[in-house]
Amino acid sequence: MATKTLLIVAHAPSPNTKKLAQAAYDGANHSDIDINVILKTPQNTQPEDVLAADALLLGTTENLAYMAGLTKDFFDRCYYPVLEKKQGMPFALYIRAGQDGTGTKRALQTITTGLRWEWIQEALILQGDWQDKFTEQVEELAMTLAAGIEAGIY
């Protein structure tokens, strides 16, 4: 059986969001999980990357009650090229939100509903001041998604 691929697209403009992206990568690369994990920034992710993936984990900041501009740019460039080819793709999301994250979550629900991607769980919203537990939560989310696609659950 071919190795499956998890694409992590993480907007990481600060040291703390870089920690979250690394935690996602580390969680998906757990030693008990045998999948290919690719970590990219939104601006470096192309439609071909999404087309080659079996699942996608998105990490974004909340900016002005919306997703980061570079995350929106990723969808602007990739939406139509992947629309008909990646329906049903397993998807998970974490949001680093200084406030509540609901505007970002709602916008991403709209976009991924249009793409017909399958959310594996509710969005993980990391609210308020930075907490070290955020990295553990993102690592667990990535590990869950990676193990699920390896096992064929998603």
mmCIF file of C-alpha atoms in Angstrom:
data_model
loop_
_atom_site.group_PDB
_atom_site.id
_atom_site.type_symbol
_atom_site.label_atom_id
_atom_site.label_comp_id
_atom_site.label_asym_id
_atom_site.label_seq_id
_atom_site.Cartn_x
_atom_site.Cartn_y
_atom_site.Cartn_z
ATOM 1 C CA MET A 1 0.000 0.000 0.000
ATOM 2 C CA ALA A 2 1.317 3.455 -0.894
ATOM 3 C CA THR A 3 2.311 5.747 1.936
ATOM 4 C CA LYS A 4 -0.264 8.432 2.560
ATOM 5 C CA THR A 5 0.591 12.120 2.750
ATOM 6 C CA LEU A 6 -0.491 14.705 5.287
ATOM 7 C CA LEU A 7 -0.005 18.293 4.173
ATOM 8 C CA ILE A 8 0.322 20.806 6.996
ATOM 9 C CA VAL A 9 -0.214 24.388 5.864
ATOM 10 C CA ALA A 10 0.752 26.652 8.752
ATOM 11 C CA HIS A 11 0.812 30.419 8.914
ATOM 12 C CA ALA A 12 3.521 31.088 11.501
ATOM 13 C CA PRO A 13 4.493 34.768 11.680
ATOM 14 C CA SER A 14 5.745 34.725 15.292
ATOM 15 C CA PRO A 15 7.972 32.561 17.486
ATOM 16 C CA ASN A 16 4.906 31.092 19.217
ATOM 17 C CA THR A 17 3.099 30.240 15.994
ATOM 18 C CA LYS A 18 6.330 28.669 14.730
ATOM 19 C CA LYS A 19 6.195 26.445 17.841
ATOM 20 C CA LEU A 20 2.660 25.429 16.856
ATOM 21 C CA ALA A 21 3.719 24.551 13.304
ATOM 22 C CA GLN A 22 6.614 22.489 14.642
ATOM 23 C CA ALA A 23 4.302 20.755 17.129
ATOM 24 C CA ALA A 24 1.967 19.818 14.274
ATOM 25 C CA TYR A 25 4.869 18.425 12.276
ATOM 26 C CA ASP A 26 6.234 16.516 15.269
ATOM 27 C CA GLY A 27 2.833 15.072 16.186
ATOM 28 C CA ALA A 28 2.170 13.852 12.651
ATOM 29 C CA ASN A 29 5.662 12.342 12.540
ATOM 30 C CA HIS A 30 5.148 10.241 15.665
ATOM 31 C CA SER A 31 7.356 7.144 15.561
ATOM 32 C CA ASP A 32 4.321 4.812 15.559
ATOM 33 C CA ILE A 33 2.792 6.478 12.484
ATOM 34 C CA ASP A 34 4.062 5.742 8.991
ATOM 35 C CA ILE A 35 2.971 8.529 6.673
ATOM 36 C CA ASN A 36 4.652 11.242 4.640
ATOM 37 C CA VAL A 37 4.328 14.644 6.369
ATOM 38 C CA ILE A 38 4.896 17.893 4.513
ATOM 39 C CA LEU A 39 4.960 21.251 6.308
ATOM 40 C CA LYS A 40 4.549 24.363 4.181
ATOM 41 C CA THR A 41 3.655 27.989 4.605
ATOM 42 C CA PRO A 42 0.475 29.220 2.916
ATOM 43 C CA GLN A 43 2.445 31.335 0.441
ATOM 44 C CA ASN A 44 4.585 28.352 -0.583
ATOM 45 C CA THR A 45 1.708 25.915 -0.995
ATOM 46 C CA GLN A 46 0.497 25.306 -4.526
ATOM 47 C CA PRO A 47 -2.559 23.452 -5.838
ATOM 48 C CA GLU A 48 -0.268 20.535 -6.765
ATOM 49 C CA ASP A 49 0.655 20.152 -3.085
ATOM 50 C CA VAL A 50 -3.009 19.836 -2.116
ATOM 51 C CA LEU A 51 -3.709 17.460 -4.991
ATOM 52 C CA ALA A 52 -0.870 15.184 -3.823
ATOM 53 C CA ALA A 53 -2.125 15.089 -0.216
ATOM 54 C CA ASP A 54 -4.455 12.582 1.416
ATOM 55 C CA ALA A 55 -5.364 14.990 4.229
ATOM 56 C CA LEU A 56 -4.712 18.589 5.190
ATOM 57 C CA LEU A 57 -4.077 20.263 8.536
ATOM 58 C CA LEU A 58 -4.370 24.035 8.445
ATOM 59 C CA GLY A 59 -2.967 26.384 11.046
ATOM 60 C CA THR A 60 -3.743 30.090 10.936
ATOM 61 C CA THR A 61 -3.774 33.130 13.091
ATOM 62 C CA GLU A 62 -6.881 35.205 13.673
ATOM 63 C CA ASN A 63 -6.378 38.661 12.202
ATOM 64 C CA LEU A 64 -9.140 41.240 12.591
ATOM 65 C CA ALA A 65 -11.662 38.474 13.377
ATOM 66 C CA TYR A 66 -10.725 36.632 10.174
ATOM 67 C CA MET A 67 -8.068 34.216 8.940
ATOM 68 C CA ALA A 68 -4.613 35.538 8.109
ATOM 69 C CA GLY A 69 -4.329 37.181 4.707
ATOM 70 C CA LEU A 70 -1.763 34.629 3.562
ATOM 71 C CA THR A 71 -4.151 31.820 4.526
ATOM 72 C CA LYS A 72 -6.868 33.478 2.438
ATOM 73 C CA ASP A 73 -4.372 33.816 -0.415
ATOM 74 C CA PHE A 74 -3.694 30.064 -0.208
ATOM 75 C CA PHE A 75 -7.397 29.372 -0.714
ATOM 76 C CA ASP A 76 -7.685 32.017 -3.449
ATOM 77 C CA ARG A 77 -4.966 30.233 -5.435
ATOM 78 C CA CYS A 78 -5.903 26.635 -4.679
ATOM 79 C CA TYR A 79 -9.700 26.565 -4.438
ATOM 80 C CA TYR A 80 -10.720 26.040 -8.059
ATOM 81 C CA PRO A 81 -7.780 23.830 -9.115
ATOM 82 C CA VAL A 82 -8.607 21.324 -6.329
ATOM 83 C CA LEU A 83 -12.396 21.756 -6.096
ATOM 84 C CA GLU A 84 -13.509 18.765 -8.150
ATOM 85 C CA LYS A 85 -10.522 16.546 -7.340
ATOM 86 C CA LYS A 86 -10.258 16.636 -3.534
ATOM 87 C CA GLN A 87 -13.848 16.287 -2.376
ATOM 88 C CA GLY A 88 -14.049 14.336 0.866
ATOM 89 C CA MET A 89 -10.458 15.090 1.854
ATOM 90 C CA PRO A 90 -9.944 14.809 5.637
ATOM 91 C CA PHE A 91 -9.279 18.221 7.145
ATOM 92 C CA ALA A 92 -8.435 19.682 10.539
ATOM 93 C CA LEU A 93 -7.836 23.219 11.714
ATOM 94 C CA TYR A 94 -6.144 25.065 14.518
ATOM 95 C CA ILE A 95 -6.526 28.809 15.034
ATOM 96 C CA ARG A 96 -4.240 30.946 17.166
ATOM 97 C CA ALA A 97 -6.721 33.567 18.308
ATOM 98 C CA GLY A 98 -6.041 36.519 20.536
ATOM 99 C CA GLN A 99 -9.786 36.887 20.958
ATOM 100 C CA ASP A 100 -12.409 34.224 20.244
ATOM 101 C CA GLY A 101 -11.608 32.818 16.792
ATOM 102 C CA THR A 102 -15.232 32.420 15.748
ATOM 103 C CA GLY A 103 -14.997 34.667 12.681
ATOM 104 C CA THR A 104 -12.021 32.700 11.397
ATOM 105 C CA LYS A 105 -13.703 29.377 12.111
ATOM 106 C CA ARG A 106 -16.915 30.468 10.361
ATOM 107 C CA ALA A 107 -15.036 31.669 7.261
ATOM 108 C CA LEU A 108 -13.088 28.421 7.036
ATOM 109 C CA GLN A 109 -16.249 26.361 7.491
ATOM 110 C CA THR A 110 -17.735 28.196 4.514
ATOM 111 C CA ILE A 111 -14.687 27.630 2.311
ATOM 112 C CA THR A 112 -14.222 23.968 3.244
ATOM 113 C CA THR A 113 -17.942 23.275 2.855
ATOM 114 C CA GLY A 114 -17.618 24.564 -0.698
ATOM 115 C CA LEU A 115 -14.621 22.295 -1.225
ATOM 116 C CA ARG A 116 -16.584 19.418 0.376
ATOM 117 C CA TRP A 117 -13.692 18.599 2.709
ATOM 118 C CA GLU A 118 -14.454 16.421 5.739
ATOM 119 C CA TRP A 119 -13.633 17.928 9.122
ATOM 120 C CA ILE A 120 -12.305 15.230 11.436
ATOM 121 C CA GLN A 121 -13.214 17.287 14.530
ATOM 122 C CA GLU A 122 -14.219 20.779 15.583
ATOM 123 C CA ALA A 123 -11.662 23.508 15.020
ATOM 124 C CA LEU A 124 -9.056 23.781 17.755
ATOM 125 C CA ILE A 125 -9.147 27.421 18.837
ATOM 126 C CA LEU A 126 -6.195 28.497 20.946
ATOM 127 C CA GLN A 127 -7.602 31.609 22.619
ATOM 128 C CA GLY A 128 -6.171 34.401 24.685
ATOM 129 C CA ASP A 129 -2.665 34.858 25.992
ATOM 130 C CA TRP A 130 -0.054 32.292 24.989
ATOM 131 C CA GLN A 131 -0.093 29.057 26.960
ATOM 132 C CA ASP A 132 2.495 26.299 26.634
ATOM 133 C CA LYS A 133 -0.316 23.725 26.480
ATOM 134 C CA PHE A 134 -1.208 25.060 23.009
ATOM 135 C CA THR A 135 1.717 23.146 21.512
ATOM 136 C CA GLU A 136 0.550 19.903 23.144
ATOM 137 C CA GLN A 137 -2.973 20.419 21.810
ATOM 138 C CA VAL A 138 -1.736 21.008 18.257
ATOM 139 C CA GLU A 139 0.616 18.039 18.471
ATOM 140 C CA GLU A 140 -2.288 15.816 19.558
ATOM 141 C CA LEU A 141 -4.514 17.118 16.757
ATOM 142 C CA ALA A 142 -1.842 16.394 14.144
ATOM 143 C CA MET A 143 -1.167 12.959 15.607
ATOM 144 C CA THR A 144 -4.878 12.128 15.531
ATOM 145 C CA LEU A 145 -5.225 13.164 11.897
ATOM 146 C CA ALA A 146 -2.036 11.352 10.865
ATOM 147 C CA ALA A 147 -2.977 8.120 12.645
ATOM 148 C CA GLY A 148 -6.476 8.261 11.187
ATOM 149 C CA ILE A 149 -5.335 8.613 7.618
ATOM 150 C CA GLU A 150 -2.712 5.896 8.071
ATOM 151 C CA ALA A 151 -5.378 3.539 9.445
ATOM 152 C CA GLY A 152 -7.901 4.466 6.750
ATOM 153 C CA ILE A 153 -10.379 5.884 9.281
ATOM 154 C CA TYR A 154 -10.540 9.215 7.473
#
